[in-house]
Amino acid sequence: MRHGWHAHNRFTLLPESKRFLPAMFTAIEQAQHYVFLELYLMASGTLADRVIDTLTQAAQRGVHVALLLDGYGAMGLANADRWRLHQGGVALRFFNPLGFHSLARHLSRDHRKMTLVDGQMAYVGGFGAVDAFLNAWYEIAVCAQGPVVTDWETLFRHLWVSRMTRDYLIDKPAMTLPASRADTQYPMGKMRGRAMDGRGYRYQAIRRSLHQRVDGTATRLWLCTPYFVPTFTLRRRLARAARRGVDVRLLVPGGENDHPGVRYASQRFYHALLKAGVRIFEFQPSFIHAKFVLADNWSSIGSCNFDHWNLHWNLEANQEVDDPQFAKQVRELFERNFATSDEVDAAAWASRPWPQRAKEWLYGTLDSLVTRLK
Ligand SMILES: O=P(O)(O)OC[C@H](O)CO
């Protein structure tokens, strides 16, 4: 897809599920024509029940509802719930279900998260339909309105009919999606934005976009990711930016996280980054699962953890915004989160105890092995 910038959008930053979940549910409840929902994670539970009820109610009133789930990420969705969706009139498809394929094919996952309504709005973020997003994990989303919504629809429509997706009823062809109601000329606001995607090592626009921003930023580069296991080139770029005087900060999980091994693997990079002048903040209130970046007036919010794994294997999609007012909101959000984080002190880190170092080595070695999988 061509990643063109569109002017005249409106972007609403929705920090935390208490803001983005009600907004998304209301948008689906008010849908008149179609709802396209694409998720990596969906597992049976309270939130999935709410999603299923809302989608089936929309379908019952004549709205076209298409749900595209990753075949691995949705393994926790019970058969009964899949049946409820199907019976309720929701067209359900899975990206790359597990089967007799090569390892490389299994590793390619649809990690994107988007909710598209009537061609009028696109909700994009790091969310999934699992109960952790109700109140345990810290997550954010952005609501896009305006011409950029067309590109979000294009992303969804392409994958819906991809040869990598299968219908819930295996022998059934994909439901033909209704004609788009998005309008590329529709002026909703004054903000520039583009839908940015990546398809692992096959198509790396999302990686290139971040690299360009890291290299070109003049003031700050603040990056939040739950899994900070970046490539060597990204680490080198971050260090280089810090050395030339850019305010480079990382916001990463503290003790609350869902994969402690990944945290140890990421901590093995702290020493070199701290030495280069990068500031590292470990979030304390809960597990921070959000993925967002700020560089001058540019920000990017979405599915991409900017780790080696995501960039090499997954389908990813982020909303990029180039707007000073929106950047100010993102900056204030970062600042609120830095205030509830512990900053890693370089001197204290240099004298951390050996069991910590041993874990960094162990999980770092495992991470290096995993990243060599092809
Ligand atoms: O892949 P993410 O970033 O959506 O996170 C998923 C969680 O790691 C599941 O444990």
JSON list of N, CA, C and O and ligand atoms in Angstrom, two decimals, residues 40-41 111 113 126 137 226-227 258-259 289 291 303 305 310, ligand 1:
[
{"chain": "A", "resi": 40, "resn": "TYR", "atom": "N", "xyz": [-5.37, -9.08, 16.98]},
{"chain": "A", "resi": 40, "resn": "TYR", "atom": "CA", "xyz": [-4.43, -10.18, 17.19]},
{"chain": "A", "resi": 40, "resn": "TYR", "atom": "C", "xyz": [-4.93, -11.07, 18.34]},
{"chain": "A", "resi": 40, "resn": "TYR", "atom": "O", "xyz": [-5.11, -12.26, 18.18]},
{"chain": "A", "resi": 41, "resn": "LEU", "atom": "N", "xyz": [-5.20, -10.45, 19.49]},
{"chain": "A", "resi": 41, "resn": "LEU", "atom": "CA", "xyz": [-5.62, -11.23, 20.66]},
{"chain": "A", "resi": 41, "resn": "LEU", "atom": "C", "xyz": [-7.14, -11.22, 20.84]},
{"chain": "A", "resi": 41, "resn": "LEU", "atom": "O", "xyz": [-7.75, -10.15, 20.86]},
{"chain": "A", "resi": 111, "resn": "HIS", "atom": "N", "xyz": [-0.68, -8.97, 13.63]},
{"chain": "A", "resi": 111, "resn": "HIS", "atom": "CA", "xyz": [-0.57, -8.33, 14.93]},
{"chain": "A", "resi": 111, "resn": "HIS", "atom": "C", "xyz": [-1.30, -6.99, 14.97]},
{"chain": "A", "resi": 111, "resn": "HIS", "atom": "O", "xyz": [-1.25, -6.26, 15.96]},
{"chain": "A", "resi": 113, "resn": "LYS", "atom": "N", "xyz": [-4.27, -4.10, 15.05]},
{"chain": "A", "resi": 113, "resn": "LYS", "atom": "CA", "xyz": [-5.49, -3.94, 15.85]},
{"chain": "A", "resi": 113, "resn": "LYS", "atom": "C", "xyz": [-6.22, -2.71, 15.32]},
{"chain": "A", "resi": 113, "resn": "LYS", "atom": "O", "xyz": [-5.71, -1.60, 15.37]},
{"chain": "A", "resi": 126, "resn": "GLY", "atom": "N", "xyz": [-3.09, -0.73, 20.55]},
{"chain": "A", "resi": 126, "resn": "GLY", "atom": "CA", "xyz": [-2.45, -2.00, 20.89]},
{"chain": "A", "resi": 126, "resn": "GLY", "atom": "C", "xyz": [-3.40, -2.95, 21.58]},
{"chain": "A", "resi": 126, "resn": "GLY", "atom": "O", "xyz": [-2.99, -3.95, 22.16]},
{"chain": "A", "resi": 137, "resn": "TRP", "atom": "N", "xyz": [-4.00, -4.01, 32.30]},
{"chain": "A", "resi": 137, "resn": "TRP", "atom": "CA", "xyz": [-2.90, -3.50, 31.48]},
{"chain": "A", "resi": 137, "resn": "TRP", "atom": "C", "xyz": [-3.16, -2.05, 31.09]},
{"chain": "A", "resi": 137, "resn": "TRP", "atom": "O", "xyz": [-4.30, -1.68, 30.80]},
{"chain": "A", "resi": 226, "resn": "PRO", "atom": "N", "xyz": [6.15, -2.31, 25.25]},
{"chain": "A", "resi": 226, "resn": "PRO", "atom": "CA", "xyz": [6.15, -3.30, 26.34]},
{"chain": "A", "resi": 226, "resn": "PRO", "atom": "C", "xyz": [7.28, -4.32, 26.21]},
{"chain": "A", "resi": 226, "resn": "PRO", "atom": "O", "xyz": [7.63, -4.97, 27.19]},
{"chain": "A", "resi": 227, "resn": "TYR", "atom": "N", "xyz": [7.83, -4.43, 25.01]},
{"chain": "A", "resi": 227, "resn": "TYR", "atom": "CA", "xyz": [8.86, -5.46, 24.77]},
{"chain": "A", "resi": 227, "resn": "TYR", "atom": "C", "xyz": [10.03, -4.80, 24.05]},
{"chain": "A", "resi": 227, "resn": "TYR", "atom": "O", "xyz": [10.07, -4.76, 22.81]},
{"chain": "A", "resi": 258, "resn": "ASP", "atom": "N", "xyz": [4.06, -9.18, 31.58]},
{"chain": "A", "resi": 258, "resn": "ASP", "atom": "CA", "xyz": [3.55, -10.53, 31.32]},
{"chain": "A", "resi": 258, "resn": "ASP", "atom": "C", "xyz": [4.62, -11.49, 30.83]},
{"chain": "A", "resi": 258, "resn": "ASP", "atom": "O", "xyz": [4.37, -12.69, 30.75]},
{"chain": "A", "resi": 259, "resn": "HIS", "atom": "N", "xyz": [5.80, -10.96, 30.48]},
{"chain": "A", "resi": 259, "resn": "HIS", "atom": "CA", "xyz": [6.89, -11.84, 30.03]},
{"chain": "A", "resi": 259, "resn": "HIS", "atom": "C", "xyz": [8.20, -11.40, 30.69]},
{"chain": "A", "resi": 259, "resn": "HIS", "atom": "O", "xyz": [8.99, -10.67, 30.07]},
{"chain": "A", "resi": 289, "resn": "HIS", "atom": "N", "xyz": [1.34, -1.91, 28.21]},
{"chain": "A", "resi": 289, "resn": "HIS", "atom": "CA", "xyz": [1.31, -2.69, 26.96]},
{"chain": "A", "resi": 289, "resn": "HIS", "atom": "C", "xyz": [1.23, -1.77, 25.75]},
{"chain": "A", "resi": 289, "resn": "HIS", "atom": "O", "xyz": [1.24, -2.23, 24.60]},
{"chain": "A", "resi": 291, "resn": "LYS", "atom": "N", "xyz": [2.01, 0.98, 22.77]},
{"chain": "A", "resi": 291, "resn": "LYS", "atom": "CA", "xyz": [3.11, 1.14, 21.82]},
{"chain": "A", "resi": 291, "resn": "LYS", "atom": "C", "xyz": [2.93, 2.51, 21.16]},
{"chain": "A", "resi": 291, "resn": "LYS", "atom": "O", "xyz": [2.03, 2.69, 20.33]},
{"chain": "A", "resi": 303, "resn": "SER", "atom": "N", "xyz": [0.09, -0.96, 16.73]},
{"chain": "A", "resi": 303, "resn": "SER", "atom": "CA", "xyz": [0.34, -2.34, 17.15]},
{"chain": "A", "resi": 303, "resn": "SER", "atom": "C", "xyz": [1.82, -2.66, 17.32]},
{"chain": "A", "resi": 303, "resn": "SER", "atom": "O", "xyz": [2.17, -3.64, 17.97]},
{"chain": "A", "resi": 305, "resn": "ASN", "atom": "N", "xyz": [5.49, -3.11, 18.36]},
{"chain": "A", "resi": 305, "resn": "ASN", "atom": "CA", "xyz": [6.36, -3.00, 19.54]},
{"chain": "A", "resi": 305, "resn": "ASN", "atom": "C", "xyz": [7.76, -2.52, 19.17]},
{"chain": "A", "resi": 305, "resn": "ASN", "atom": "O", "xyz": [8.60, -2.33, 20.04]},
{"chain": "A", "resi": 310, "resn": "ASN", "atom": "N", "xyz": [8.53, -8.41, 16.00]},
{"chain": "A", "resi": 310, "resn": "ASN", "atom": "CA", "xyz": [7.42, -7.73, 15.29]},
{"chain": "A", "resi": 310, "resn": "ASN", "atom": "C", "xyz": [7.85, -7.31, 13.89]},
{"chain": "A", "resi": 310, "resn": "ASN", "atom": "O", "xyz": [7.13, -7.50, 12.91]},
{"chain": "B", "resi": 1, "resn": "LIG", "atom": "O1", "xyz": [1.85, -9.01, 21.01]},
{"chain": "B", "resi": 1, "resn": "LIG", "atom": "P1", "xyz": [1.26, -7.91, 21.84]},
{"chain": "B", "resi": 1, "resn": "LIG", "atom": "O2", "xyz": [2.15, -6.76, 21.96]},
{"chain": "B", "resi": 1, "resn": "LIG", "atom": "O3", "xyz": [-0.13, -7.53, 21.39]},
{"chain": "B", "resi": 1, "resn": "LIG", "atom": "O4", "xyz": [1.10, -8.51, 23.28]},
{"chain": "B", "resi": 1, "resn": "LIG", "atom": "C1", "xyz": [0.52, -9.75, 23.45]},
{"chain": "B", "resi": 1, "resn": "LIG", "atom": "C2", "xyz": [0.91, -10.32, 24.77]},
{"chain": "B", "resi": 1, "resn": "LIG", "atom": "O5", "xyz": [2.28, -10.42, 24.84]},
{"chain": "B", "resi": 1, "resn": "LIG", "atom": "C3", "xyz": [0.39, -11.66, 25.04]},
{"chain": "B", "resi": 1, "resn": "LIG", "atom": "O6", "xyz": [1.03, -12.16, 26.18]}
]
